[in-house]
mmCIF file of C-alpha atoms in Angstrom:
data_model
loop_
_atom_site.group_PDB
_atom_site.id
_atom_site.type_symbol
_atom_site.label_atom_id
_atom_site.label_comp_id
_atom_site.label_asym_id
_atom_site.label_seq_id
_atom_site.Cartn_x
_atom_site.Cartn_y
_atom_site.Cartn_z
ATOM 1 C CA MET U 1 9.176 61.358 45.503
ATOM 2 C CA ASN U 2 9.207 65.025 44.415
ATOM 3 C CA ARG U 3 5.738 66.368 43.698
ATOM 4 C CA ARG U 4 4.478 69.814 42.869
ATOM 5 C CA PRO U 5 1.023 71.413 43.223
ATOM 6 C CA LEU U 6 -1.063 71.857 40.286
ATOM 7 C CA PRO U 7 -0.658 70.959 35.255
ATOM 8 C CA LEU U 8 -2.580 67.823 30.239
ATOM 9 C CA ALA U 9 -1.328 66.878 27.008
ATOM 10 C CA ALA U 10 -2.168 69.315 24.224
ATOM 11 C CA LEU U 11 -4.761 66.946 22.785
ATOM 12 C CA LEU U 12 -6.674 66.688 26.069
ATOM 13 C CA LEU U 13 -6.552 70.445 26.558
ATOM 14 C CA ALA U 14 -7.939 71.009 23.090
ATOM 15 C CA ALA U 15 -10.712 68.510 23.702
ATOM 16 C CA ALA U 16 -11.608 70.089 27.023
ATOM 17 C CA SER U 17 -12.006 73.495 25.379
ATOM 18 C CA VAL U 18 -14.431 72.135 22.759
ATOM 19 C CA THR U 19 -16.666 69.892 24.835
ATOM 20 C CA ALA U 20 -17.980 69.987 28.369
ATOM 21 C CA PRO U 21 -18.743 66.379 29.348
ATOM 22 C CA ALA U 22 -20.542 65.666 32.593
ATOM 23 C CA GLY U 23 -19.851 63.302 35.492
ATOM 24 C CA PRO U 24 -16.727 61.102 35.400
ATOM 25 C CA ALA U 25 -15.321 62.706 32.257
ATOM 26 C CA ARG U 26 -15.285 66.123 33.936
ATOM 27 C CA ALA U 27 -13.502 64.614 36.919
ATOM 28 C CA GLU U 28 -10.913 62.934 34.652
ATOM 29 C CA ASP U 29 -10.266 66.186 32.803
ATOM 30 C CA ALA U 30 -9.859 68.079 36.096
ATOM 31 C CA ARG U 31 -7.422 65.472 37.462
ATOM 32 C CA ALA U 32 -5.421 65.526 34.233
ATOM 33 C CA LEU U 33 -5.149 69.320 34.357
ATOM 34 C CA LEU U 34 -3.935 69.297 37.944
ATOM 35 C CA SER U 35 -1.460 66.489 37.279
ATOM 36 C CA GLU U 36 -0.033 68.291 34.246
ATOM 37 C CA SER U 37 0.206 71.552 36.199
ATOM 38 C CA GLU U 38 2.044 69.772 38.993
ATOM 39 C CA GLU U 39 4.453 68.112 36.584
ATOM 40 C CA ARG U 40 5.124 71.330 34.721
ATOM 41 C CA HIS U 41 5.858 73.478 37.767
ATOM 42 C CA ARG U 42 7.569 70.997 40.088
ATOM 43 C CA THR U 43 10.795 72.117 41.733
ATOM 44 C CA ARG U 44 13.091 70.373 44.190
ATOM 45 C CA SER U 45 13.256 73.395 46.482
ATOM 46 C CA GLN U 46 12.244 77.045 46.817
ATOM 47 C CA GLU U 47 13.489 79.845 49.034
ATOM 48 C CA TYR U 48 12.632 83.519 49.312
ATOM 49 C CA GLU U 49 12.488 86.537 51.599
ATOM 50 C CA GLY U 50 8.943 87.697 52.244
ATOM 51 C CA GLY U 51 7.684 91.122 53.208
ATOM 52 C CA LEU U 52 4.069 91.095 54.321
ATOM 53 C CA VAL U 53 1.467 93.720 55.146
ATOM 54 C CA VAL U 54 -1.673 92.906 57.129
ATOM 55 C CA THR U 55 -4.425 95.488 56.566
ATOM 56 C CA SER U 56 -7.477 95.476 58.832
ATOM 57 C CA LYS U 57 -10.987 96.440 57.748
ATOM 58 C CA ASP U 58 -10.473 99.968 59.119
ATOM 59 C CA GLY U 59 -7.220 100.412 57.168
ATOM 60 C CA ARG U 60 -4.674 99.874 59.946
ATOM 61 C CA GLU U 61 -1.476 98.205 58.717
ATOM 62 C CA ARG U 62 0.991 95.865 60.394
ATOM 63 C CA ARG U 63 4.222 94.874 58.675
ATOM 64 C CA LYS U 64 6.316 91.753 59.161
ATOM 65 C CA SER U 65 9.059 89.962 57.279
ATOM 66 C CA TRP U 66 10.277 86.369 57.120
ATOM 67 C CA LYS U 67 12.504 83.955 55.280
ATOM 68 C CA SER U 68 10.985 80.797 53.799
ATOM 69 C CA TYR U 69 12.692 77.546 52.807
ATOM 70 C CA ARG U 70 10.849 74.656 51.156
ATOM 71 C CA VAL U 71 12.192 71.311 49.997
ATOM 72 C CA GLY U 72 10.087 68.739 48.143
ATOM 73 C CA TYR U 73 6.723 69.566 46.666
ATOM 74 C CA ALA U 74 3.014 69.329 47.516
ATOM 75 C CA GLY U 75 2.342 66.114 49.461
ATOM 76 C CA ASP U 76 5.995 65.519 50.364
ATOM 77 C CA SER U 77 7.141 69.100 50.998
ATOM 78 C CA ARG U 78 8.937 70.271 54.120
ATOM 79 C CA MET U 79 8.818 73.969 54.976
ATOM 80 C CA LEU U 80 10.616 76.263 57.404
ATOM 81 C CA ILE U 81 9.586 79.893 57.949
ATOM 82 C CA ARG U 82 11.606 82.211 60.201
ATOM 83 C CA PHE U 83 10.376 85.726 61.057
ATOM 84 C CA THR U 84 13.041 88.448 60.870
ATOM 85 C CA ALA U 85 11.072 91.604 61.830
ATOM 86 C CA PRO U 86 9.623 93.461 63.681
ATOM 87 C CA PRO U 87 11.341 92.818 67.035
ATOM 88 C CA GLU U 88 8.235 91.363 68.687
ATOM 89 C CA VAL U 89 8.122 88.447 66.221
ATOM 90 C CA LYS U 90 11.812 88.161 65.325
ATOM 91 C CA GLY U 91 12.940 84.567 65.769
ATOM 92 C CA VAL U 92 9.445 83.059 65.638
ATOM 93 C CA GLY U 93 9.692 79.904 63.559
ATOM 94 C CA TYR U 94 7.289 77.565 61.770
ATOM 95 C CA LEU U 95 8.065 74.042 60.602
ATOM 96 C CA SER U 96 5.873 71.723 58.502
ATOM 97 C CA LEU U 97 6.766 68.058 57.994
ATOM 98 C CA PRO U 98 4.780 65.716 55.701
ATOM 99 C CA ARG U 99 2.765 62.671 56.759
ATOM 100 C CA PRO U 100 1.630 60.625 53.715
ATOM 101 C CA GLY U 101 -2.155 60.536 53.430
ATOM 102 C CA LYS U 102 -2.604 62.756 56.496
ATOM 103 C CA ASN U 103 -2.327 66.378 57.515
ATOM 104 C CA PRO U 104 1.297 67.456 57.953
ATOM 105 C CA ASP U 105 2.888 67.840 61.356
ATOM 106 C CA GLN U 106 3.150 71.576 62.066
ATOM 107 C CA TRP U 107 5.223 73.227 64.783
ATOM 108 C CA LEU U 108 5.568 76.809 66.006
ATOM 109 C CA TYR U 109 8.564 78.099 67.957
ATOM 110 C CA LEU U 110 8.062 81.174 70.168
ATOM 111 C CA PRO U 111 11.248 82.791 71.500
ATOM 112 C CA SER U 112 9.380 84.114 74.550
ATOM 113 C CA MET U 113 8.621 80.532 75.611
ATOM 114 C CA LYS U 114 11.966 79.071 74.511
ATOM 115 C CA ARG U 115 10.212 75.969 73.260
ATOM 116 C CA GLU U 116 8.358 74.588 70.262
ATOM 117 C CA ARG U 117 4.602 73.902 70.216
ATOM 118 C CA ARG U 118 2.919 71.347 67.987
ATOM 119 C CA ILE U 119 -0.155 72.703 66.215
ATOM 120 C CA ALA U 120 -3.084 70.527 67.292
ATOM 121 C CA ALA U 121 -5.845 69.585 64.846
ATOM 122 C CA GLN U 122 -8.316 71.901 66.599
ATOM 123 C CA ASP U 123 -5.899 74.843 66.175
ATOM 124 C CA ARG U 124 -5.490 74.584 62.391
ATOM 125 C CA SER U 125 -8.118 77.304 61.919
ATOM 126 C CA ALA U 126 -6.187 79.802 64.073
ATOM 127 C CA SER U 127 -4.530 82.841 62.540
ATOM 128 C CA PHE U 128 -0.865 82.329 61.669
ATOM 129 C CA VAL U 129 1.028 84.986 63.649
ATOM 130 C CA GLY U 130 -1.666 87.637 63.193
ATOM 131 C CA THR U 131 -2.119 87.222 59.426
ATOM 132 C CA ASP U 132 -5.169 86.240 57.349
ATOM 133 C CA PHE U 133 -3.572 82.835 56.734
ATOM 134 C CA ASN U 134 -4.481 79.969 59.013
ATOM 135 C CA TYR U 135 -2.302 76.889 59.439
ATOM 136 C CA GLU U 136 -4.052 74.922 56.684
ATOM 137 C CA ASP U 137 -3.575 77.850 54.295
ATOM 138 C CA LEU U 138 0.193 77.426 54.684
ATOM 139 C CA GLU U 139 0.107 73.911 53.200
ATOM 140 C CA GLU U 140 0.937 73.402 49.543
ATOM 141 C CA LEU U 141 -2.039 71.994 47.662
ATOM 142 C CA ASP U 142 -1.859 68.228 47.118
ATOM 143 C CA HIS U 143 -4.654 67.517 44.624
ATOM 144 C CA GLU U 144 -4.552 63.782 45.327
ATOM 145 C CA LYS U 145 -6.211 64.481 48.678
ATOM 146 C CA TYR U 146 -9.281 65.849 46.881
ATOM 147 C CA ASP U 147 -12.114 64.701 44.640
ATOM 148 C CA VAL U 148 -12.107 67.134 41.728
ATOM 149 C CA ARG U 149 -14.359 68.154 38.861
ATOM 150 C CA LEU U 150 -14.109 70.690 36.065
ATOM 151 C CA LEU U 151 -16.408 73.726 36.168
ATOM 152 C CA ASP U 152 -17.107 76.315 33.491
ATOM 153 C CA GLY U 153 -14.095 78.465 32.673
ATOM 154 C CA GLU U 154 -13.673 82.042 33.886
ATOM 155 C CA SER U 155 -11.119 84.820 33.567
ATOM 156 C CA VAL U 156 -8.883 86.185 36.325
ATOM 157 C CA ALA U 157 -7.208 89.549 35.740
ATOM 158 C CA GLY U 158 -8.019 89.206 32.032
ATOM 159 C CA GLN U 159 -6.458 85.731 31.741
ATOM 160 C CA PRO U 160 -8.721 82.795 30.669
ATOM 161 C CA CYS U 161 -8.670 80.080 33.317
ATOM 162 C CA HIS U 162 -9.700 76.477 33.834
ATOM 163 C CA VAL U 163 -11.838 76.256 36.974
ATOM 164 C CA VAL U 164 -11.649 73.131 39.158
ATOM 165 C CA GLU U 165 -13.706 72.355 42.244
ATOM 166 C CA ALA U 166 -11.838 70.309 44.873
ATOM 167 C CA ARG U 167 -13.569 68.566 47.803
ATOM 168 C CA PRO U 168 -11.577 66.783 50.535
ATOM 169 C CA ARG U 169 -11.441 63.003 50.175
ATOM 170 C CA PRO U 170 -12.490 60.991 53.237
ATOM 171 C CA GLY U 171 -9.491 59.504 54.988
ATOM 172 C CA ALA U 172 -6.952 61.804 53.326
ATOM 173 C CA GLY U 173 -6.514 64.153 56.252
ATOM 174 C CA LYS U 174 -9.056 66.588 57.629
ATOM 175 C CA SER U 175 -9.679 69.951 55.992
ATOM 176 C CA LEU U 176 -11.232 73.067 57.492
ATOM 177 C CA TYR U 177 -12.856 73.729 54.144
ATOM 178 C CA GLU U 178 -15.834 72.001 52.566
ATOM 179 C CA ARG U 179 -14.475 72.816 49.127
ATOM 180 C CA LYS U 180 -11.863 74.819 47.298
ATOM 181 C CA VAL U 181 -12.288 76.314 43.819
ATOM 182 C CA LEU U 182 -9.052 76.548 41.852
ATOM 183 C CA PHE U 183 -8.376 78.848 38.887
ATOM 184 C CA LEU U 184 -5.562 77.724 36.553
ATOM 185 C CA ARG U 185 -4.338 80.015 33.787
ATOM 186 C CA LYS U 186 -4.936 78.171 30.515
ATOM 187 C CA ASP U 187 -1.731 79.352 28.851
ATOM 188 C CA ILE U 188 0.696 78.176 31.558
ATOM 189 C CA LEU U 189 -1.504 75.961 33.797
ATOM 190 C CA TYR U 190 -0.499 77.974 36.854
ATOM 191 C CA LEU U 191 -2.725 78.498 39.898
ATOM 192 C CA VAL U 192 -3.690 82.185 40.123
ATOM 193 C CA ARG U 193 -6.690 82.103 42.455
ATOM 194 C CA MET U 194 -8.226 79.860 45.082
ATOM 195 C CA ASP U 195 -11.656 80.433 46.642
ATOM 196 C CA LEU U 196 -12.089 78.799 50.058
ATOM 197 C CA PHE U 197 -15.491 77.691 51.381
ATOM 198 C CA LEU U 198 -16.134 76.695 54.984
ATOM 199 C CA PRO U 199 -18.907 74.141 55.610
ATOM 200 C CA GLY U 200 -22.298 75.601 54.713
ATOM 201 C CA GLU U 201 -20.913 78.648 52.904
ATOM 202 C CA LYS U 202 -22.454 79.450 49.516
ATOM 203 C CA GLU U 203 -19.949 82.234 48.896
ATOM 204 C CA PRO U 204 -16.218 81.958 49.638
ATOM 205 C CA GLY U 205 -15.154 83.098 53.082
ATOM 206 C CA LYS U 206 -11.576 83.668 51.917
ATOM 207 C CA ARG U 207 -9.828 84.184 48.590
ATOM 208 C CA LEU U 208 -6.165 83.666 47.751
ATOM 209 C CA LEU U 209 -4.765 85.514 44.735
ATOM 210 C CA LEU U 210 -1.378 84.620 43.228
ATOM 211 C CA GLU U 211 -0.286 87.674 41.294
ATOM 212 C CA ASP U 212 2.631 89.275 39.461
ATOM 213 C CA VAL U 213 3.487 85.951 37.791
ATOM 214 C CA ALA U 214 6.945 86.025 36.228
ATOM 215 C CA LEU U 215 9.740 83.707 35.131
ATOM 216 C CA VAL U 216 12.408 83.222 37.799
ATOM 217 C CA ASP U 217 15.214 80.750 37.118
ATOM 218 C CA GLY U 218 13.105 79.555 34.173
ATOM 219 C CA ARG U 219 10.113 78.876 36.467
ATOM 220 C CA HIS U 220 6.751 80.602 36.538
ATOM 221 C CA VAL U 221 6.096 81.934 40.018
ATOM 222 C CA ALA U 222 3.759 84.448 41.655
ATOM 223 C CA ARG U 223 5.797 87.212 43.268
ATOM 224 C CA ARG U 224 2.827 88.486 45.251
ATOM 225 C CA MET U 225 0.284 86.489 47.279
ATOM 226 C CA THR U 226 -2.866 88.163 48.584
ATOM 227 C CA MET U 227 -5.150 86.473 51.097
ATOM 228 C CA ARG U 228 -8.477 88.232 51.561
ATOM 229 C CA ASP U 229 -10.727 87.368 54.478
ATOM 230 C CA LEU U 230 -13.997 88.297 52.796
ATOM 231 C CA ALA U 231 -15.971 87.909 56.020
ATOM 232 C CA LYS U 232 -13.701 90.079 58.201
ATOM 233 C CA GLY U 233 -12.723 92.533 55.475
ATOM 234 C CA SER U 234 -8.979 92.199 56.212
ATOM 235 C CA THR U 235 -6.155 91.430 53.783
ATOM 236 C CA THR U 236 -2.629 90.025 53.980
ATOM 237 C CA VAL U 237 -0.231 90.715 51.095
ATOM 238 C CA ILE U 238 3.113 88.901 50.829
ATOM 239 C CA ARG U 239 5.812 90.087 48.437
ATOM 240 C CA LEU U 240 8.288 87.346 47.504
ATOM 241 C CA GLU U 241 11.819 88.655 46.992
ATOM 242 C CA LYS U 242 15.191 87.016 46.318
ATOM 243 C CA LEU U 243 13.411 83.953 44.955
ATOM 244 C CA ALA U 244 15.525 80.936 44.105
ATOM 245 C CA PHE U 245 14.707 77.376 43.032
ATOM 246 C CA ASP U 246 16.440 74.004 43.204
ATOM 247 C CA ARG U 247 19.250 75.112 45.476
ATOM 248 C CA PRO U 248 20.671 72.398 47.749
ATOM 249 C CA GLN U 249 19.302 72.692 51.301
ATOM 250 C CA PRO U 250 21.452 72.077 54.406
ATOM 251 C CA GLU U 251 21.001 68.612 55.894
ATOM 252 C CA GLY U 252 19.377 69.680 59.173
ATOM 253 C CA ARG U 253 17.423 72.745 58.068
ATOM 254 C CA HIS U 254 13.942 71.181 58.255
ATOM 255 C CA THR U 255 14.202 69.660 61.729
ATOM 256 C CA LEU U 256 12.844 70.427 65.199
ATOM 257 C CA GLN U 257 16.406 70.879 66.426
ATOM 258 C CA ASN U 258 16.930 73.697 63.932
ATOM 259 C CA LEU U 259 13.489 75.194 64.569
ATOM 260 C CA VAL U 260 14.341 75.983 68.204
ATOM 261 C CA ARG U 261 17.527 77.792 67.170
ATOM 262 C CA GLU U 262 16.353 81.416 66.947
ATOM 263 C CA ALA U 263 18.962 82.182 64.306
ATOM 264 C CA GLY U 264 18.453 78.829 62.619
ATOM 265 C CA ASP U 265 17.762 79.413 58.920
#
């Protein structure tokens, strides 16, 4: 099954913009929006070269680069990331493999140790190789793991957006976050912002922005991702270059055997 995170028939969208029903109707509208977004933007695979800059609160910058390969979508996606620079992280690899109804299996390969390490549940909150992303942040959003409801609309960067609150469903894998608030552009039903709330937080602790949205291979895609740690004051910006969709992926690319090959793209 190929599934893709986040899009509603025109009639439902029109109805949602006129009325604001409460309770179950709001939940149904939110689910329909997310399902339509997912259907609209689904791809069989995605690959890109990423250049990232981590900026600390005091303005110090660290630069890294990686290659990313994803096959499948959302709840059934497999992902391989391989760092290419600087020398101290070159060869570091990350692999994510899906487990239906559960958190994915995640593995990190460190060349200095010459072995892979499985990311334990208690380590999912750890920083991913010194960035503002943790291991859960790397997962593609699978809306079926969440109870959702429609909130009042807002604008992001001048674009009107549907706003959906998502709370983790019991038994659908554990989440670090108590809730996530998703902002979908109304014109293309594309996710452009996600506010992340840890348990007990009234304001988001982190915010993901998906920016510079353009058509690539006929697909809308954000060519810049910005994760802001609002508590720490640090920021990680990833520029996505050489983007390509729906290319066939080598048979053994998304395997542990390939992960431990330092040149294994």
